[in-house]
Coordinates of C-alpha atoms in Angstrom, one line a residue:
X18 CA 66.1 -93.3 70.1
X19 CA 64.4 -93.3 73.4
X20 CA 65.6 -93.9 77.0
X21 CA 63.8 -96.3 79.3
X22 CA 61.8 -93.3 80.6
X23 CA 60.5 -92.7 77.1
X24 CA 62.4 -89.5 76.5
X25 CA 64.2 -89.0 73.2
X26 CA 68.0 -89.0 73.4
X27 CA 69.9 -86.9 70.9
X28 CA 72.6 -88.6 68.8
X29 CA 76.2 -87.5 69.1
X30 CA 77.9 -86.6 65.8
X31 CA 81.5 -87.0 64.8
X32 CA 83.7 -87.3 61.8
X33 CA 84.4 -90.9 60.7
X34 CA 87.8 -92.4 61.1
X35 CA 89.4 -95.4 59.2
X36 CA 88.4 -97.6 62.1
X37 CA 84.7 -96.9 61.4
X38 CA 84.8 -98.2 57.8
X39 CA 83.5 -101.8 58.4
X40 CA 80.6 -100.6 60.6
X41 CA 79.7 -97.8 58.1
X42 CA 79.7 -100.2 55.2
X43 CA 77.4 -102.5 57.1
X44 CA 75.2 -99.6 58.1
X45 CA 74.8 -98.3 54.5
X46 CA 74.2 -101.8 53.2
X47 CA 71.5 -102.5 55.9
X48 CA 69.6 -99.3 54.9
X49 CA 69.5 -99.9 51.2
X50 CA 70.0 -103.5 50.1
X51 CA 68.7 -106.9 50.8
X52 CA 65.8 -108.2 52.9
X53 CA 67.1 -106.5 56.1
X54 CA 66.6 -103.1 54.4
X55 CA 62.9 -103.7 54.1
X56 CA 62.5 -103.1 57.8
X57 CA 62.9 -99.4 57.0
X58 CA 61.3 -97.3 54.3
X59 CA 64.5 -96.2 52.4
X60 CA 65.2 -99.6 50.8
X61 CA 66.3 -99.8 47.2
X62 CA 65.9 -103.6 47.2
X63 CA 63.2 -103.5 44.5
X64 CA 65.4 -101.3 42.2
X65 CA 68.9 -102.6 42.8
X66 CA 70.6 -105.8 44.0
X67 CA 74.2 -106.2 44.9
X68 CA 76.2 -103.8 47.0
X69 CA 75.5 -100.1 47.7
X70 CA 79.1 -99.4 48.8
X71 CA 82.3 -101.2 49.8
X72 CA 85.2 -100.7 52.2
X73 CA 87.4 -99.3 49.5
X74 CA 84.9 -96.6 48.6
X75 CA 84.1 -95.7 52.2
X76 CA 87.9 -95.6 53.0
X77 CA 88.4 -93.2 50.1
X78 CA 85.7 -90.8 51.5
X79 CA 87.2 -90.9 55.0
X80 CA 90.6 -90.0 53.6
X81 CA 89.5 -87.2 51.2
X82 CA 90.4 -83.8 52.5
X83 CA 87.5 -82.2 50.7
X84 CA 85.0 -84.6 52.4
X85 CA 83.5 -85.3 55.8
X86 CA 81.8 -88.6 56.5
X87 CA 79.6 -87.8 59.5
X88 CA 78.6 -90.5 61.9
X89 CA 75.6 -90.3 64.3
X90 CA 75.9 -92.5 67.3
X91 CA 73.7 -93.6 70.2
X92 CA 75.6 -95.2 73.1
X93 CA 78.7 -95.5 71.0
X94 CA 77.0 -97.4 68.1
X95 CA 76.7 -95.9 64.6
X96 CA 73.0 -95.5 63.8
X97 CA 73.2 -93.1 60.9
X98 CA 75.8 -91.5 58.6
X99 CA 76.1 -89.2 55.6
X100 CA 78.9 -88.0 53.3
X101 CA 79.6 -84.3 52.6
X102 CA 81.9 -83.2 49.8
X103 CA 82.9 -79.6 49.3
X104 CA 82.5 -78.6 45.6
X105 CA 83.2 -74.9 45.4
X106 CA 80.0 -72.9 46.2
X107 CA 78.1 -76.0 47.3
X108 CA 78.4 -79.2 49.2
X109 CA 77.3 -82.5 47.8
X110 CA 75.3 -84.7 50.2
X111 CA 75.3 -88.4 49.8
X112 CA 75.6 -91.9 51.4
X113 CA 72.9 -90.9 53.8
X114 CA 71.9 -94.0 55.8
X115 CA 69.8 -94.6 58.9
X116 CA 69.6 -98.0 60.5
X117 CA 66.2 -99.5 59.3
X118 CA 65.0 -100.1 62.8
X119 CA 65.7 -96.4 63.7
X120 CA 63.9 -95.0 60.7
X121 CA 60.7 -93.0 61.1
X122 CA 61.6 -91.4 64.4
X123 CA 63.2 -88.2 63.4
X124 CA 66.8 -89.3 63.4
X125 CA 67.2 -88.6 59.6
X126 CA 65.9 -85.0 60.1
X127 CA 68.5 -84.5 62.8
X128 CA 71.3 -85.9 60.6
X129 CA 70.3 -83.6 57.7
X130 CA 70.3 -80.6 60.0
X131 CA 73.8 -81.5 61.3
X132 CA 75.0 -82.0 57.7
X133 CA 73.6 -78.6 56.6
X134 CA 75.2 -76.9 59.7
X135 CA 78.5 -78.6 59.0
X136 CA 78.4 -77.5 55.3
X137 CA 77.9 -73.9 56.4
X138 CA 80.4 -74.0 59.3
X139 CA 83.2 -76.0 57.6
X140 CA 83.1 -74.5 54.1
X141 CA 80.7 -71.5 54.1
X142 CA 78.5 -73.4 51.6
X143 CA 75.6 -71.5 50.0
X144 CA 73.8 -74.6 48.9
X145 CA 73.5 -78.4 49.3
X146 CA 73.2 -80.6 46.3
X147 CA 72.3 -84.3 46.1
X148 CA 71.2 -86.8 43.5
X149 CA 68.4 -89.3 44.1
X150 CA 67.1 -92.1 41.8
X151 CA 64.1 -90.4 40.2
X152 CA 62.0 -93.5 40.7
X153 CA 62.2 -93.0 44.5
X154 CA 59.1 -90.7 44.7
X155 CA 58.6 -91.2 48.4
X156 CA 62.2 -90.3 49.2
X157 CA 62.2 -87.3 46.9
X158 CA 59.0 -86.1 48.6
X159 CA 60.7 -86.5 52.0
X160 CA 63.6 -84.3 50.8
X161 CA 61.2 -81.7 49.4
X162 CA 59.5 -81.4 52.8
X163 CA 63.0 -80.5 54.1
X164 CA 63.4 -77.6 51.7
X165 CA 65.1 -79.4 48.7
X166 CA 63.8 -78.7 45.3
X167 CA 63.7 -80.8 42.2
X168 CA 65.7 -79.3 39.3
X169 CA 64.7 -81.6 36.5
X170 CA 68.4 -82.1 35.8
X171 CA 69.0 -85.8 35.2
X172 CA 72.1 -87.9 35.0
X173 CA 72.4 -91.5 34.0
X174 CA 72.7 -94.4 36.3
X175 CA 76.1 -96.1 36.0
X176 CA 74.8 -99.3 34.4
X177 CA 77.5 -102.0 34.1
X178 CA 79.4 -100.8 37.2
X179 CA 78.4 -103.2 39.9
X180 CA 80.1 -101.1 42.6
X181 CA 76.8 -99.2 42.5
X182 CA 74.5 -102.2 42.5
X183 CA 72.9 -104.5 39.9
X184 CA 69.9 -102.6 38.4
X185 CA 66.5 -104.5 38.3
X186 CA 65.1 -102.2 35.7
X187 CA 66.5 -100.4 32.7
X188 CA 65.1 -96.9 33.2
X189 CA 67.0 -95.7 36.3
X190 CA 68.5 -92.2 36.4
X191 CA 69.4 -89.6 39.0
X192 CA 67.7 -86.3 39.6
X193 CA 69.6 -83.3 41.1
X194 CA 67.9 -81.8 44.2
X195 CA 69.2 -78.5 45.6
X196 CA 68.6 -76.6 48.8
X197 CA 69.8 -73.0 49.4
X198 CA 71.4 -72.8 52.9
X199 CA 70.6 -69.9 55.1
X200 CA 73.6 -68.0 56.4

């Protein structure tokens, strides 16, 4: 985000609260589903229809003591978010969303850096794990440029569970990506 003088303003980060749930559901949906998501480059609209998340799912993440749902704000408005879940020696990174109109300007890089910092500071995590739909080559390449490595370890897409969307093809699966975190 830029100020009227053209200087970049840094987002502020905080942990989500129950009051944030509606705005975060809308943010995640806008980044991944429907025509509005096509304004950014992270859309999954050609792979999946239906919802990406819902209020019940986001509320559960906010309430989970082993999780942090980080919110990045500009002028008090959520512009990005991500979910971190402590899983022993690593932290799982998910529900990463940047408003479509704010994509491509470096905000995602700053959110990831804050997520990695939080994983180390909150839980002393040695690594960050995430799963990405393997057909998302451009997104996987973006993560690789940030130090994540492909493991070749695949897991099935939850076909038949519309809480995760309605697949538009029958070959979707997730690949595990891992990044070792410097101490």
